[in-house]
Short mmCIF file of C-alpha atoms in Angstrom, two decimals:
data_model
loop_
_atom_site.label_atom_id
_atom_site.label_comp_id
_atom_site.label_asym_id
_atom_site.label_seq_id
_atom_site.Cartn_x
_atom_site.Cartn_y
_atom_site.Cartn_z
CA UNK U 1034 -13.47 14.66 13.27
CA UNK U 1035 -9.91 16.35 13.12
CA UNK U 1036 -8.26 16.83 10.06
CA UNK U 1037 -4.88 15.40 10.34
CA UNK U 1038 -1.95 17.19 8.41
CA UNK U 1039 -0.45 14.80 5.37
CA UNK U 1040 2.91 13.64 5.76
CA UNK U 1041 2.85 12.41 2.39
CA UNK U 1042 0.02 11.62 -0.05
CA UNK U 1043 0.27 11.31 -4.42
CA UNK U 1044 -3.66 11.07 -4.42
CA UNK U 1045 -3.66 7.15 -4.19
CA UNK U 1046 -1.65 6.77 -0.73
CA UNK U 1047 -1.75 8.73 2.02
CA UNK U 1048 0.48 8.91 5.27
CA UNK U 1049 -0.79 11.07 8.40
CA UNK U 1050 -0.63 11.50 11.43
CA UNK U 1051 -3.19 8.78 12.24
CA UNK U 1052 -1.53 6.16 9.79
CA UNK U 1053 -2.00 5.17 6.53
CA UNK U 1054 -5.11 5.46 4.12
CA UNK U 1055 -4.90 3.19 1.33
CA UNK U 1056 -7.76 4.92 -1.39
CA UNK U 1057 -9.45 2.33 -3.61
CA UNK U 1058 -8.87 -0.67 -1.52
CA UNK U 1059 -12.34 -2.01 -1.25
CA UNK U 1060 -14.91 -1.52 -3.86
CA UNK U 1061 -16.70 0.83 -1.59
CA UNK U 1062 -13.71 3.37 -0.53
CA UNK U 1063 -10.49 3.44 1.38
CA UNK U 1064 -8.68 1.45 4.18
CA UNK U 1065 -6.99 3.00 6.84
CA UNK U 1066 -4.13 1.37 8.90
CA UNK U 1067 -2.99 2.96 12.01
CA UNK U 1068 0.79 3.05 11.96
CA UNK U 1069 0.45 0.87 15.19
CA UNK U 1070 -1.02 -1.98 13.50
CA UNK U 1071 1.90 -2.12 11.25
CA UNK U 1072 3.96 -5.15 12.41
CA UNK U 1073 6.43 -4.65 9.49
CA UNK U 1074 7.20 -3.29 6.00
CA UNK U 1075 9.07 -5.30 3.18
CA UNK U 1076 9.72 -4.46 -0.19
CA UNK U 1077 8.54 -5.99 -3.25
CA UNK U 1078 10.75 -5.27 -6.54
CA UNK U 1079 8.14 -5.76 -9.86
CA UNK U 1080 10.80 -7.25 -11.66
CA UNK U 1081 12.08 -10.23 -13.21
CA UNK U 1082 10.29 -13.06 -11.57
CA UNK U 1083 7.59 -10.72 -10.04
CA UNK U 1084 7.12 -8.48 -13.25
CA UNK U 1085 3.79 -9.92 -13.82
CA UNK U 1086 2.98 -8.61 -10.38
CA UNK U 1087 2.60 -5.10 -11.73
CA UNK U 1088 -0.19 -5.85 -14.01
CA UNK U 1089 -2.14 -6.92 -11.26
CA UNK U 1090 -4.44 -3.44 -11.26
CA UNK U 1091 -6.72 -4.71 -8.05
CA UNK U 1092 -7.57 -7.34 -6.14
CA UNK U 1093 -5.51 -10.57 -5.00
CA UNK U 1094 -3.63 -13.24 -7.41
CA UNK U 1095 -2.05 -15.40 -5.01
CA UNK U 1096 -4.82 -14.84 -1.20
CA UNK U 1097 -1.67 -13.48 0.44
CA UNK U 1098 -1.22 -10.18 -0.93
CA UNK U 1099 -4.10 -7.63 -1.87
CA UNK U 1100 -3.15 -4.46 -4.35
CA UNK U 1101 -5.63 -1.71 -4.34
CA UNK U 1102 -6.80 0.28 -7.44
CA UNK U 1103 -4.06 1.50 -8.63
CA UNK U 1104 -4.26 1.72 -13.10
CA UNK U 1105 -0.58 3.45 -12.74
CA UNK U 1106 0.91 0.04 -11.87
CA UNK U 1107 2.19 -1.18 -14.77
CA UNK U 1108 4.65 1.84 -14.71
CA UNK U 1109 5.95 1.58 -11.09
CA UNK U 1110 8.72 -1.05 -10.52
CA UNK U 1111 8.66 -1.80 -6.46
CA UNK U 1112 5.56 -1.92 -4.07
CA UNK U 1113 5.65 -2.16 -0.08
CA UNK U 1114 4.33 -5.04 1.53
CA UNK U 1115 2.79 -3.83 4.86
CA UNK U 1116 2.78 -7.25 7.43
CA UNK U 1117 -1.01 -6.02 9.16
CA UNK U 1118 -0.26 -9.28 11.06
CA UNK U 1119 -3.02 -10.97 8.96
CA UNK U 1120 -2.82 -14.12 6.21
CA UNK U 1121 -3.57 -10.76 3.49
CA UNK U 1122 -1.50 -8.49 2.92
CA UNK U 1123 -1.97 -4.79 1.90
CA UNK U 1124 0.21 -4.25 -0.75
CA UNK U 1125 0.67 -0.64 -1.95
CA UNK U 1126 2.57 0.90 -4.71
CA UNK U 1127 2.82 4.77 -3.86
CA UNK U 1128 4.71 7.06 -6.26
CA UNK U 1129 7.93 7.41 -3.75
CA UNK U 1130 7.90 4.24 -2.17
CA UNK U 1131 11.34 5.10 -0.06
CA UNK U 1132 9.15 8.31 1.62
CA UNK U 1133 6.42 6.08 2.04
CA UNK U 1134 8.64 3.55 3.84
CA UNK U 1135 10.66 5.49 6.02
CA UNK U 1136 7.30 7.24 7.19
CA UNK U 1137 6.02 4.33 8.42
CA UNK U 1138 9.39 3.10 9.63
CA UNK U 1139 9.62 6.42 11.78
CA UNK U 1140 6.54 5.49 13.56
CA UNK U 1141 7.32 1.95 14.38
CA UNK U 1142 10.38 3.60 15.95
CA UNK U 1143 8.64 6.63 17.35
#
């Protein structure tokens, strides 16, 4: 297995080469999503309407989209919504969300 060099990663998400790893998405370990299999990215402000949102620490609320461990959530104010071109949703709330986004942005360009 090579070890791919981190574009970005705060220990929760991490963006490679390969794509994205999203740590503590399943009870058993991490998801990975190849930056290929990202159809598109959409923010998600946790805010106002959606402030409840950030209290959600894991798991799915409303079967669409599905937050992985994350117990720094309540602190953040935006996530990224990655469209995986599935019903659910991976939805991610990294430290910088803008590096996060235009990672993944430069590969669905590159």
């Amino acid at each position: 297995m090579s070890m791919a060099t981190a574009d970005y990663d705060d220990g929760t998400i991490r963006c490679d080469d390969h794509g994205i790893t999203i740590r503590r998405y399943y009870p058993w370990g991490p998801k990975t999503i190849p930056y290929a299999s990202i159809m598109g990215i959409k923010t998600l402000a946790l805010t106002g309407a959606n402030q409840v949102r950030r209290w959600r620490i894991w798991g799915s609320g409303d079967f669409v989209h599905w937050w992985n461990l994350d117990p720094h959530r309540p602190k953040k104010d935006t996530a990224l919504v990655l469209d995986v071109g599935r019903r659910v949703r991976p939805t991610i709330t990294p430290d910088d969300v803008a590096a996060v986004a235009r990672i993944i942005t430069g590969h669905e360009q590159g």
